[in-house]
mmCIF file of C-alpha atoms in Angstrom:
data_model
loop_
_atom_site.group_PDB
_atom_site.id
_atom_site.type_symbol
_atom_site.label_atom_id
_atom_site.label_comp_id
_atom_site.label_asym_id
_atom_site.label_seq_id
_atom_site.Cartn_x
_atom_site.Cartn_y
_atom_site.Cartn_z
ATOM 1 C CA UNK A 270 0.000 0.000 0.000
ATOM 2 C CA UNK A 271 1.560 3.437 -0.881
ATOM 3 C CA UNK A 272 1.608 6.892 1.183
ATOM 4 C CA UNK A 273 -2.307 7.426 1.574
ATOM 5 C CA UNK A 274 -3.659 5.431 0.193
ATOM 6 C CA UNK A 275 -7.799 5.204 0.546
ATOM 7 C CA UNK A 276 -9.401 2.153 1.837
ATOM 8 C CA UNK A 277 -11.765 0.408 -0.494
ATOM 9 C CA UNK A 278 -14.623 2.098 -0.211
ATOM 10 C CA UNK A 279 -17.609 0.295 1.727
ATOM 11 C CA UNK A 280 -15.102 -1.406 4.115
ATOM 12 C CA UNK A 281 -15.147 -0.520 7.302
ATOM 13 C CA UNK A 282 -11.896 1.864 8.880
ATOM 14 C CA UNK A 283 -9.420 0.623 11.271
ATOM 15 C CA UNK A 284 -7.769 3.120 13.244
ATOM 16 C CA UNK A 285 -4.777 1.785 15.853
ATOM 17 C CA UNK A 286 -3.590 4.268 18.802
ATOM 18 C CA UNK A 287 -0.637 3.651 21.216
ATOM 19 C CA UNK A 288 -0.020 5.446 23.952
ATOM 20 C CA UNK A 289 3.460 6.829 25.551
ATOM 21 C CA UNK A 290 5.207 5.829 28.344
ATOM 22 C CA UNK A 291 9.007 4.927 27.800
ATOM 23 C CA UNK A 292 10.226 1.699 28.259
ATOM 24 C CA UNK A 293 6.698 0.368 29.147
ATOM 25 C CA UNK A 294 6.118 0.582 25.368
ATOM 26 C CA UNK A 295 6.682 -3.253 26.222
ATOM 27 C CA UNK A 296 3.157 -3.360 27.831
ATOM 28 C CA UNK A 297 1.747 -2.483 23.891
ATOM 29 C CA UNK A 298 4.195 -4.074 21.892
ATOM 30 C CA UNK A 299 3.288 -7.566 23.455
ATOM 31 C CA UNK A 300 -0.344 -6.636 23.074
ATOM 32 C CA UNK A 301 0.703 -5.601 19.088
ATOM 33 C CA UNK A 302 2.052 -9.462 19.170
ATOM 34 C CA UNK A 303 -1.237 -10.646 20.343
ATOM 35 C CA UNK A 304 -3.406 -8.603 18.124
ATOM 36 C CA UNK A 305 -1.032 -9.703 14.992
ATOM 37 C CA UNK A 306 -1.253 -13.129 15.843
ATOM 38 C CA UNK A 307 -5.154 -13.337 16.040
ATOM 39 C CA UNK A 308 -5.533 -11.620 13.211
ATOM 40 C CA UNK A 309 -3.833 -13.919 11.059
ATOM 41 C CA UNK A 310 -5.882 -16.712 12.809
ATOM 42 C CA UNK A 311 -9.381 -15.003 11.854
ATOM 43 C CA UNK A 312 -7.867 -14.086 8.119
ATOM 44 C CA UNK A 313 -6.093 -17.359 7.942
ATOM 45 C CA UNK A 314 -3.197 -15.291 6.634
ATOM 46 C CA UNK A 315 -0.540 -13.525 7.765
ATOM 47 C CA UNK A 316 -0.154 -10.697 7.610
ATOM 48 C CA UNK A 317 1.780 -7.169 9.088
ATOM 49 C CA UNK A 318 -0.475 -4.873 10.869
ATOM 50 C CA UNK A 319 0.147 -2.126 8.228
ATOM 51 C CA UNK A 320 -2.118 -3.975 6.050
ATOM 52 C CA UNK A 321 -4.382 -4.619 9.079
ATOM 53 C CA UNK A 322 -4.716 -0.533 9.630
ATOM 54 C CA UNK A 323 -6.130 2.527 8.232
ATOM 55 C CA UNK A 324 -4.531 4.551 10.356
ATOM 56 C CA UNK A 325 -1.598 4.163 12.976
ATOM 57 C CA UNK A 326 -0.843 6.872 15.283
ATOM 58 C CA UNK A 327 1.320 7.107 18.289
ATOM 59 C CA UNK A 328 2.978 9.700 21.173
ATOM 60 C CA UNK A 329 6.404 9.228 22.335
ATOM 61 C CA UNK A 330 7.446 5.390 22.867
ATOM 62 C CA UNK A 331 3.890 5.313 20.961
ATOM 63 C CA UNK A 332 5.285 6.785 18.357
ATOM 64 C CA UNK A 333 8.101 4.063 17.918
ATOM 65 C CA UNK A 334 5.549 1.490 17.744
ATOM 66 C CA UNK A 335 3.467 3.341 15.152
ATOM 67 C CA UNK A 336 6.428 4.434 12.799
ATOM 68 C CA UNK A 337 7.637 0.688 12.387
ATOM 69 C CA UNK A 338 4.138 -0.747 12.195
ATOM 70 C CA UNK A 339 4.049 1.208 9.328
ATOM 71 C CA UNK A 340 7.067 0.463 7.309
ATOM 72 C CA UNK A 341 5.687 -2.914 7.279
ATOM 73 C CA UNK A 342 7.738 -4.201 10.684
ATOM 74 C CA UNK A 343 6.427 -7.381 12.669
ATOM 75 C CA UNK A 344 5.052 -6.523 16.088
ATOM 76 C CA UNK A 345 7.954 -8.660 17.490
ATOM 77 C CA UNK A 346 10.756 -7.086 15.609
ATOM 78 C CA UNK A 347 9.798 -3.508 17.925
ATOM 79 C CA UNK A 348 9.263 -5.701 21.174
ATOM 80 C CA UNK A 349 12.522 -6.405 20.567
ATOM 81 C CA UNK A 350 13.839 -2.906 20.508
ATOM 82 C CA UNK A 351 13.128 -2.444 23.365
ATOM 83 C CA UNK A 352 14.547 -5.573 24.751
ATOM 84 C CA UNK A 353 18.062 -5.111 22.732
ATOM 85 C CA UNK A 354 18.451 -1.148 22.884
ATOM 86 C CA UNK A 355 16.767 -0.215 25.792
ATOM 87 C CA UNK A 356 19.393 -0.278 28.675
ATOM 88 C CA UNK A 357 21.415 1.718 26.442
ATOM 89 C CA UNK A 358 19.458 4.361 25.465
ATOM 90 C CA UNK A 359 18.421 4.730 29.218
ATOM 91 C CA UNK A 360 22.307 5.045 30.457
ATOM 92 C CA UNK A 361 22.923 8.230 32.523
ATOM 93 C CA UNK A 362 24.269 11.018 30.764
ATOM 94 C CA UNK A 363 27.892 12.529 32.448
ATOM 95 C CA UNK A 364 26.699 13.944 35.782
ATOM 96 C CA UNK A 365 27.101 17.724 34.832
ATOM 97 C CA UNK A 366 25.238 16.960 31.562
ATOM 98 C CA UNK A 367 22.318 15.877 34.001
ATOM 99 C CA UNK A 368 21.426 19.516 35.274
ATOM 100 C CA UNK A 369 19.623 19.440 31.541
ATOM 101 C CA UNK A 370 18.403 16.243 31.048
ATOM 102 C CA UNK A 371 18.922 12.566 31.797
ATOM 103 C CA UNK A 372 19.929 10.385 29.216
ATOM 104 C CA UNK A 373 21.673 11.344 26.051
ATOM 105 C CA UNK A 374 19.656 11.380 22.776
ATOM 106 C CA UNK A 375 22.605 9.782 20.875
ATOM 107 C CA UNK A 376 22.043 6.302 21.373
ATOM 108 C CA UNK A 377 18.268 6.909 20.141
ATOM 109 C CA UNK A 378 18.910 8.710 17.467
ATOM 110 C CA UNK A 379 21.481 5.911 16.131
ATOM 111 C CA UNK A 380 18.966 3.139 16.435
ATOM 112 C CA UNK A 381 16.176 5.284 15.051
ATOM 113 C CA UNK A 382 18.093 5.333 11.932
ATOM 114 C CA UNK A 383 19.311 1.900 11.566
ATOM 115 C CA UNK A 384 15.682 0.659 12.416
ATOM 116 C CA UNK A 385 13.588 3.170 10.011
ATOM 117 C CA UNK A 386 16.500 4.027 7.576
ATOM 118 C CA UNK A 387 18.311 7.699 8.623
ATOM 119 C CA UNK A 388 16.926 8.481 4.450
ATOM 120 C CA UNK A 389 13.981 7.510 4.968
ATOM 121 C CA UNK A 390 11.058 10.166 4.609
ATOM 122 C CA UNK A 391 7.343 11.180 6.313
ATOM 123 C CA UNK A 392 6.223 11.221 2.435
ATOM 124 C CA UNK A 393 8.466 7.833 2.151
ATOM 125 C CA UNK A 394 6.926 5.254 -0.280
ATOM 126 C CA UNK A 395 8.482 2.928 2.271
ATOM 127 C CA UNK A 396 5.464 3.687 4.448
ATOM 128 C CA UNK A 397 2.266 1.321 4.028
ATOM 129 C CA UNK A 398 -0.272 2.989 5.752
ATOM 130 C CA UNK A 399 -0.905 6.112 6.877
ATOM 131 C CA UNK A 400 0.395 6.866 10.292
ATOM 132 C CA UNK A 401 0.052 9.563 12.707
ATOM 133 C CA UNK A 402 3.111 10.805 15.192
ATOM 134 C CA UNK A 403 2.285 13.589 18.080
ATOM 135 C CA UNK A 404 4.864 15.896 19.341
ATOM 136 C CA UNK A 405 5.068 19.236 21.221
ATOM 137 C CA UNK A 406 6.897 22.317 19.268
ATOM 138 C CA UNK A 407 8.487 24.182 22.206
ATOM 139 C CA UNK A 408 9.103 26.870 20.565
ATOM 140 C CA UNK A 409 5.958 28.205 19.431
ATOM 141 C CA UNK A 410 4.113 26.274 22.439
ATOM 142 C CA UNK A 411 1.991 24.110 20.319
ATOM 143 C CA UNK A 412 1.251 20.702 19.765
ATOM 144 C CA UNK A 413 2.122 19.132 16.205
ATOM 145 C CA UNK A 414 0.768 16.157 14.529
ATOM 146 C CA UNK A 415 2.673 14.853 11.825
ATOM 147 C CA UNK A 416 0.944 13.029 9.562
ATOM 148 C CA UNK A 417 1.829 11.258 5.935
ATOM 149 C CA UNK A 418 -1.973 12.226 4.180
ATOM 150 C CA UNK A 419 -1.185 13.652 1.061
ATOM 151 C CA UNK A 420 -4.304 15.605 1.240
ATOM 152 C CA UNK A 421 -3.063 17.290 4.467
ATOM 153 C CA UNK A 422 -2.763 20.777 4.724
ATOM 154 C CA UNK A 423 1.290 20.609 5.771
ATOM 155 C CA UNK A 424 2.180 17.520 3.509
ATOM 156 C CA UNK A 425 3.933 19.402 0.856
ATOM 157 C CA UNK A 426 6.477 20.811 3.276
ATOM 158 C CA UNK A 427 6.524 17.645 6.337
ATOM 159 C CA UNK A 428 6.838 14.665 3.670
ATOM 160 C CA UNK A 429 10.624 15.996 3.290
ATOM 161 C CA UNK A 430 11.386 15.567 7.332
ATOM 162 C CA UNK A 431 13.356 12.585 7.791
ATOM 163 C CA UNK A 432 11.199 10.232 9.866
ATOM 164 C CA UNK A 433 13.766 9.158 12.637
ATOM 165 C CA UNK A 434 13.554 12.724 13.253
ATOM 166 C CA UNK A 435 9.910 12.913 13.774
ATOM 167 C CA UNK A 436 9.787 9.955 15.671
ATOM 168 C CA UNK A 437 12.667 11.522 17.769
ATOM 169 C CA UNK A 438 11.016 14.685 18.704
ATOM 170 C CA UNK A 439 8.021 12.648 19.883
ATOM 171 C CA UNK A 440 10.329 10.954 22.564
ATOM 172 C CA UNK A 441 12.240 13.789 23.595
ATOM 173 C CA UNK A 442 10.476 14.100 27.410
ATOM 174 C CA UNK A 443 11.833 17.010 29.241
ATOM 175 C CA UNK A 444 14.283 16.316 31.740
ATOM 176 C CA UNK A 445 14.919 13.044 30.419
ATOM 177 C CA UNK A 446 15.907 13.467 27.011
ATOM 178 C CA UNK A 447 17.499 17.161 25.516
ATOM 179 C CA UNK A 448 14.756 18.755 22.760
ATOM 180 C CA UNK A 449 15.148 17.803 19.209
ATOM 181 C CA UNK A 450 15.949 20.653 16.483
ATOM 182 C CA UNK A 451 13.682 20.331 13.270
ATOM 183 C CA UNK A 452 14.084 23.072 10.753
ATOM 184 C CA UNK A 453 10.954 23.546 8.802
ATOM 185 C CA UNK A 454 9.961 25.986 5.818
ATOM 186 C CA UNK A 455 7.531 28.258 6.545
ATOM 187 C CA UNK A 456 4.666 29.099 3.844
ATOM 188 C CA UNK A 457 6.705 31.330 2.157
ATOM 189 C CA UNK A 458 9.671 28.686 1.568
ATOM 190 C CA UNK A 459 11.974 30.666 4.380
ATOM 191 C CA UNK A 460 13.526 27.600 6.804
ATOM 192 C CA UNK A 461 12.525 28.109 10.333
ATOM 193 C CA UNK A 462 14.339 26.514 12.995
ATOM 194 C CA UNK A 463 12.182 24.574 15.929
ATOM 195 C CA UNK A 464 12.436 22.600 19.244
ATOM 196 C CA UNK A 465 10.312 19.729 19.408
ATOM 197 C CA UNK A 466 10.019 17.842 22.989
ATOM 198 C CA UNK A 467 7.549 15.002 23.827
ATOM 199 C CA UNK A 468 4.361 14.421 22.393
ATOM 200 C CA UNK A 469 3.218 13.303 26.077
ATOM 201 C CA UNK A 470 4.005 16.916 27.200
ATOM 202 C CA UNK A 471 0.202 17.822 26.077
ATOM 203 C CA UNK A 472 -3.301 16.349 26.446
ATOM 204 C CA UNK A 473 -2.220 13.759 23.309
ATOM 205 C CA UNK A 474 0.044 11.085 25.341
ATOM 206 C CA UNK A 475 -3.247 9.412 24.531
ATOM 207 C CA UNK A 476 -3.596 10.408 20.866
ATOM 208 C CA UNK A 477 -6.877 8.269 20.603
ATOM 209 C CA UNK A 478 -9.131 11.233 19.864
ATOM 210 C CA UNK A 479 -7.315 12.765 17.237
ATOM 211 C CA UNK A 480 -6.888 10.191 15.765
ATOM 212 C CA UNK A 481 -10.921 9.926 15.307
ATOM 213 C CA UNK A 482 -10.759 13.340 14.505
ATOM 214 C CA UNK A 483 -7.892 13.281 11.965
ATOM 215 C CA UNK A 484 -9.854 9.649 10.582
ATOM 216 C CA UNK A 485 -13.505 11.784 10.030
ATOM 217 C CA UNK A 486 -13.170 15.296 9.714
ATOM 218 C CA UNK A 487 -12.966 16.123 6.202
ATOM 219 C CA UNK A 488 -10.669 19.296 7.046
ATOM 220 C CA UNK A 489 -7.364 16.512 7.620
ATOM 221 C CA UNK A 490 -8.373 15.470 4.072
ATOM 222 C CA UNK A 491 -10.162 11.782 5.353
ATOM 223 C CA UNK A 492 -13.664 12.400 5.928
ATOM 224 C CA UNK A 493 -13.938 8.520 6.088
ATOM 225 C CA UNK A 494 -17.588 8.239 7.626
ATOM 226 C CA UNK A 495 -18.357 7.458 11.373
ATOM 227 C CA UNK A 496 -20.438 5.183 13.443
ATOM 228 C CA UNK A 497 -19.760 2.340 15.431
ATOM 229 C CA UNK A 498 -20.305 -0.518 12.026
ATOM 230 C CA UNK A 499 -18.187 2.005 10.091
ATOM 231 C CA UNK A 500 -15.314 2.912 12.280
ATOM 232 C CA UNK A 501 -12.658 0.657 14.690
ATOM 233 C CA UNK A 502 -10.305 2.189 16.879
ATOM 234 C CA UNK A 503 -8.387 0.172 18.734
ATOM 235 C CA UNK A 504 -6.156 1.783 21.312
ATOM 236 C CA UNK A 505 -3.228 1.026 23.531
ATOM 237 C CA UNK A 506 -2.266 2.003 26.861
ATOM 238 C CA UNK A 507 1.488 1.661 28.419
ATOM 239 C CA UNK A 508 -0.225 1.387 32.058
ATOM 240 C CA UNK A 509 -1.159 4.304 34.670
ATOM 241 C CA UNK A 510 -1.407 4.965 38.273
ATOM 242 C CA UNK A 511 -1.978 7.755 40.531
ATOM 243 C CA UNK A 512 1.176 9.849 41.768
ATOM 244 C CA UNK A 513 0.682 10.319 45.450
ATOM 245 C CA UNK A 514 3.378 12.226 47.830
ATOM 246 C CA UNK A 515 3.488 11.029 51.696
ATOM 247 C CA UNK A 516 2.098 14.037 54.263
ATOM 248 C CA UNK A 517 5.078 16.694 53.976
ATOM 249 C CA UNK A 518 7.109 15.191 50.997
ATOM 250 C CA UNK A 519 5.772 17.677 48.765
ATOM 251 C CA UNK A 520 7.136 20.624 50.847
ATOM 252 C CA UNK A 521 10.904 19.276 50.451
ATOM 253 C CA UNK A 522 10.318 18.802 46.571
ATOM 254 C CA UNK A 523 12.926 20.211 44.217
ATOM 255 C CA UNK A 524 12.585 22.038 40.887
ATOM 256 C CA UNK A 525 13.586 18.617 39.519
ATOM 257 C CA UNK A 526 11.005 16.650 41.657
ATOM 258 C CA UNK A 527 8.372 18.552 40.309
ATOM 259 C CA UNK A 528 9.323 18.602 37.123
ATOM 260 C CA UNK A 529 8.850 14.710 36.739
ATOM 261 C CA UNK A 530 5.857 14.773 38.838
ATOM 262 C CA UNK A 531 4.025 17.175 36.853
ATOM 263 C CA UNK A 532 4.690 15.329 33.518
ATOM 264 C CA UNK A 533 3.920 12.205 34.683
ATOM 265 C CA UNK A 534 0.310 13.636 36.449
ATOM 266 C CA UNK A 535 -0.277 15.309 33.059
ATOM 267 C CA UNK A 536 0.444 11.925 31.066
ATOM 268 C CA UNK A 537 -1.921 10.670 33.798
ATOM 269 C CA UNK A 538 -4.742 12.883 33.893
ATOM 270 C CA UNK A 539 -4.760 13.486 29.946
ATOM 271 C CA UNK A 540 -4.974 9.413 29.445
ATOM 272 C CA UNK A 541 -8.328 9.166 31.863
ATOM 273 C CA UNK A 542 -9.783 12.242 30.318
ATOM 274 C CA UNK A 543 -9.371 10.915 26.681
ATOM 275 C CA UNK A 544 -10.332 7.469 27.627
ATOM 276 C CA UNK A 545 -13.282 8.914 29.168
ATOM 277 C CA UNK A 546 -14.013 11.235 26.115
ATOM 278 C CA UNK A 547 -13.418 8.368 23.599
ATOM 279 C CA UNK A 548 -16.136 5.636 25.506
ATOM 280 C CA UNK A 549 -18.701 8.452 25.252
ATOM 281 C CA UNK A 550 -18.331 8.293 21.793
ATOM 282 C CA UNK A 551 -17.895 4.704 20.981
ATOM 283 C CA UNK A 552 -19.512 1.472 21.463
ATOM 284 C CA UNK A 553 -17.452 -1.246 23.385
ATOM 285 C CA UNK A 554 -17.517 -4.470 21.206
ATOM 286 C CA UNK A 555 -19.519 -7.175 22.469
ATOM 287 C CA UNK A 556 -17.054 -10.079 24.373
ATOM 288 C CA UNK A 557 -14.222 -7.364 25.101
ATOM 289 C CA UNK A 558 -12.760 -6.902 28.025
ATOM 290 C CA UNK A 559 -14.230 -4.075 30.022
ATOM 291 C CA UNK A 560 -11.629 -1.059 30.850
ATOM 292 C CA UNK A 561 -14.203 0.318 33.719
ATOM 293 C CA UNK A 562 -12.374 -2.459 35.882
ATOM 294 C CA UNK A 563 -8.934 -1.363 35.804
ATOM 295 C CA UNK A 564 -9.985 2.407 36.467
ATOM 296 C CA UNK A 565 -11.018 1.537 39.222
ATOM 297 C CA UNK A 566 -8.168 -0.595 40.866
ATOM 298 C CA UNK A 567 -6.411 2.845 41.122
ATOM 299 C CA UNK A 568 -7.135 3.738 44.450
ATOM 300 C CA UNK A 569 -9.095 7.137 45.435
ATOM 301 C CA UNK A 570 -9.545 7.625 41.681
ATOM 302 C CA UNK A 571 -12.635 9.649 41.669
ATOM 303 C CA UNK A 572 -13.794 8.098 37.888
ATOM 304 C CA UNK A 573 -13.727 5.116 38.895
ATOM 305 C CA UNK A 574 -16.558 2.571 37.960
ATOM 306 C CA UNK A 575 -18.159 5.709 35.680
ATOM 307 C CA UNK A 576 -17.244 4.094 32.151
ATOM 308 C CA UNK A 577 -19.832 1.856 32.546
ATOM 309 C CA UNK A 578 -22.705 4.488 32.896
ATOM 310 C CA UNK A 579 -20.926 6.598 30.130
ATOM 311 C CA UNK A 580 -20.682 3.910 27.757
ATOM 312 C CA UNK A 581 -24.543 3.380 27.907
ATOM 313 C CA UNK A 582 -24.810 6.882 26.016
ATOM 314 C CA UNK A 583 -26.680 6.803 22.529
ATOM 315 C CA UNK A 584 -25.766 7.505 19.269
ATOM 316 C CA UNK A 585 -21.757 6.437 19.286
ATOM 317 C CA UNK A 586 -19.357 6.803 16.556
ATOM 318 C CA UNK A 587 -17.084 4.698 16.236
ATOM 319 C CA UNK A 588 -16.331 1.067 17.673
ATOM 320 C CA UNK A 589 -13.695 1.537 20.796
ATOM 321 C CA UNK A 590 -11.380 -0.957 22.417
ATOM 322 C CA UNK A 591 -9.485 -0.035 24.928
ATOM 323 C CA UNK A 592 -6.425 -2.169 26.108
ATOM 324 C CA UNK A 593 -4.026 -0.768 29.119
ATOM 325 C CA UNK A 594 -3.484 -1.905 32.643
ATOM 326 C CA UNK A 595 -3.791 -0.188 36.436
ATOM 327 C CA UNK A 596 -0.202 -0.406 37.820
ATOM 328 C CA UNK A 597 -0.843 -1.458 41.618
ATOM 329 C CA UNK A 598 -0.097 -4.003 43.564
ATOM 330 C CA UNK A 599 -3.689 -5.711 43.679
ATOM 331 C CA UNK A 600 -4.004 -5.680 39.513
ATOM 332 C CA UNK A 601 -0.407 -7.184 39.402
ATOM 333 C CA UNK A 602 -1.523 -10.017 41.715
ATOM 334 C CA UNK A 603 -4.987 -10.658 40.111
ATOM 335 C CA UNK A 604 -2.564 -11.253 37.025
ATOM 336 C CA UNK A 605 -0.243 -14.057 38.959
ATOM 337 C CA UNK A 606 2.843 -11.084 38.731
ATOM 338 C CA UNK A 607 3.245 -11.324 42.876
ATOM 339 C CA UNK A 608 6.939 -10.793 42.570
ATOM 340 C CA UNK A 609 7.133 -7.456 40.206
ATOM 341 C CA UNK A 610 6.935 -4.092 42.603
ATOM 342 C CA UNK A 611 4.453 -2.072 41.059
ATOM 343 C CA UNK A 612 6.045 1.184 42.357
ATOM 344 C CA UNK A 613 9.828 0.003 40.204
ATOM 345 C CA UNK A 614 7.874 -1.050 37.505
ATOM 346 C CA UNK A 615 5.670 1.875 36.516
ATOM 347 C CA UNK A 616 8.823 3.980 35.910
ATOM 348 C CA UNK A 617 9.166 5.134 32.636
ATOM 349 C CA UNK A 618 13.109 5.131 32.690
ATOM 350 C CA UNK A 619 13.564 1.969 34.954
ATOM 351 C CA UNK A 620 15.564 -0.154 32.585
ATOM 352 C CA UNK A 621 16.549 -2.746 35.450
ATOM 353 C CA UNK A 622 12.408 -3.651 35.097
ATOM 354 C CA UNK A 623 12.639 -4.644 31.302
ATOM 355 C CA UNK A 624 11.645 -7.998 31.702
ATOM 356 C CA UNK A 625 9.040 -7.581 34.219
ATOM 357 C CA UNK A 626 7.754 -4.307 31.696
ATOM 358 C CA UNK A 627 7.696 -7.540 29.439
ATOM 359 C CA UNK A 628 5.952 -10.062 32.001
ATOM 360 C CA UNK A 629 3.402 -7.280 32.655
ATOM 361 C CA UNK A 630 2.612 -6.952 29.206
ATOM 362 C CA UNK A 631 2.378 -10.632 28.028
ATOM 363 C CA UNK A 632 -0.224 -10.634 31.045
ATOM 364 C CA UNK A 633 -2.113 -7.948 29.689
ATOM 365 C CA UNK A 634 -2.265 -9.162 25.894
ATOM 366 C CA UNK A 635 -3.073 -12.788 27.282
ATOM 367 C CA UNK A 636 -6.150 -10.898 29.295
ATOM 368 C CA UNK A 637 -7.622 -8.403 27.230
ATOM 369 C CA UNK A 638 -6.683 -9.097 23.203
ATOM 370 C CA UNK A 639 -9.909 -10.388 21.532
ATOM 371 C CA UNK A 640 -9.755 -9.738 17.923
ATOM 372 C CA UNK A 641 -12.907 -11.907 17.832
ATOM 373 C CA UNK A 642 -15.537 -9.857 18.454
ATOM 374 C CA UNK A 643 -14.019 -7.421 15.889
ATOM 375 C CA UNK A 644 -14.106 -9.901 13.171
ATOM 376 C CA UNK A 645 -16.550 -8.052 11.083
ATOM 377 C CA UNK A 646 -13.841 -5.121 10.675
ATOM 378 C CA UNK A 647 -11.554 -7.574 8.937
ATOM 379 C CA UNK A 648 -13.304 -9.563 6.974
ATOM 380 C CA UNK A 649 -11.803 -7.404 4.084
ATOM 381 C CA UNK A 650 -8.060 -6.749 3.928
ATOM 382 C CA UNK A 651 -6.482 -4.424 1.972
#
């Protein structure tokens, strides 16, 4: 399938979503392995998941996932990024460096290129779907979807960014990773120079409803139509949690401390609100797993147990399928994972947790994928 490429018509739309969240990108590849694998079962071919998808969008470690999926990749070949790259990409920077930022972006950047090609293009041929990567311009304090639609209002001037690049600036979290310089043409041709940092920074760590919107409103150049036999989104989550502070640990907080506490209770607070949003708007298949259950395993959420009354609303849009995981200690025992500390685990950055990222993640796909009851969305195959 080339850049853009329309569905046939009369088919129904499949739309993919993946959140951010580091190295618990794990937690959706192993889902992605999951999803791949029953697909092939109910096509009784196989099959990569760019063929699978309309649309593939991601945010930060989100964005990894999405940008292989679609340049054709297998689901395992990006678990295994992950597994092979991932200690050394999260390897302290010198300590001086660390007043800035964490980790160094170089080891990223190298494996970004070797894995999507350091030629290869947004407007790339080499891409077989159309996919959708969220990041945060710093320096003109908005957020930026990148997006390969040739009908898109920017694709004339962001089909010539290299895509490592892209992909790069989606990851770049502040005070883990240092911004990413893009230099862009404006309208009149004249290169401007930007700083992109993560896409997570902003309400779109969860890029699920823009996505929907970039799928249906006809002003991104789609207008594929909505309703919940027309439209499948299926979205991943790299696990959440609520960020609690003992009585009187917030008074001895640093600058630093509350740096990483307020992106992480953004990330947070944006993922419920757009999960929220998206079940108002679309139907939960029939047989799936029901996300209302792992809301409320966070404790003193205040949402919790309300999807179920909000997904009774009328008049949806879209099919929605929601796939993620509470990070506490009672949702990791419910899942047999007694011996993996929720608290090390939920860290973004903790590269001694790989494998249990992995474990938790080969839980979740084994608990929540069912392709099955979305059958009827792949019965044709592009």
């Amino acid at each position: 399938m080339g850049t853009s490429v329309a569905a046939p018509s009369g088919r129904p739309k499949r739309l993919l979503s993946i959140d951010g969240g580091g190295l618990l990108g794990l937690i959706p590849a192993e889902a992605l392995i999951e999803v791949e694998k029953q697909l092939d079962d109910i096509t009784e071919r196989p099959a990569p998941l760019c063929d699978r998808f309309d649309l593939i969008g991601g945010t930060s470690t989100g964005a990894i996932l999405a940008a292989g999926l679609s340049l054709g990749l297998k689901a395992a070949q990006l678990r295994d990024f992950y597994l092979k790259f991932g200690k050394e990409i999260f390897t302290k920077c010198f300590f001086l460096t660390r007043i800035w930022h964490s980790y160094p972006s170089e080891p990223l950047v190298n494996h970004l290129k070797d894995v999507f090609g350091a030629d290869t293009t947004l407007g790339s041929e080499l891409l077989r779907t159309n996919v959708l990567i969220v990041t945060k311009n710093a320096t003109q304090g908005t957020t930026w979807f990148f997006n390969n639609n040739k009908k898109g209002k920017y694709y004339s001037v962001n089909s010539k960014l290299p895509l490592w690049q892209i992909v790069r600036a989606s990851t770049s979290a502040p005070t883990y990773f240092p911004p990413q310089p893009i230099t862009i043409p404006d309208a009149a041709g004249k290169p401007q120079d930007y700083e992109f940092v993560d896409g997570g920074v902003s309400t779109y760590n969860n890029p699920s409803l823009q996505l929907f919107l970039e799928a249906t409103d006809p002003a991104y150049g789609f207008g594929w139509p909505a309703g919940p036999d027309k439209l499948l989104l299926l979205s991943l989550g790299t696990g959440f949690n609520t960020v609690s502070i003992p009585p009187g640990g917030a008074a001895h907080f640093n600058v630093l401390d509350w740096a990483r506490y307020t992106i992480k209770e953004l990330m947070g607070d944006s993922n419920l609100q757009q999960n929220i949003l998206m079940h108002m708007i679309g139907a939960k298949p029939t047989g799936a797993i029901s996300p209302a259950s792992a809301v409320a395993s966070v404790p003193g959420n205040p949402n919790a147990g309300s999807l179920d009354a909000i997904s009774a609303v009328a008049d949806k849009l879209l099919t929605y399928q929601r796939i993620t995981i509470g990070l506490t200690r009672e949702r990791l025992d419910n899942l047999g994972l007694r011996d993996i500390d929720p608290i090390k685990v939920r860290e973004m950055d903790a590269a001694d947790q790989i494998l249990n990222m992995q474990r938790v993640g080969q839980a979740v796909a084994k608990e929540q994928v069912r392709m099955a009851p979305l059958k009827q969305f792949f019965a044709q195959t592009l």
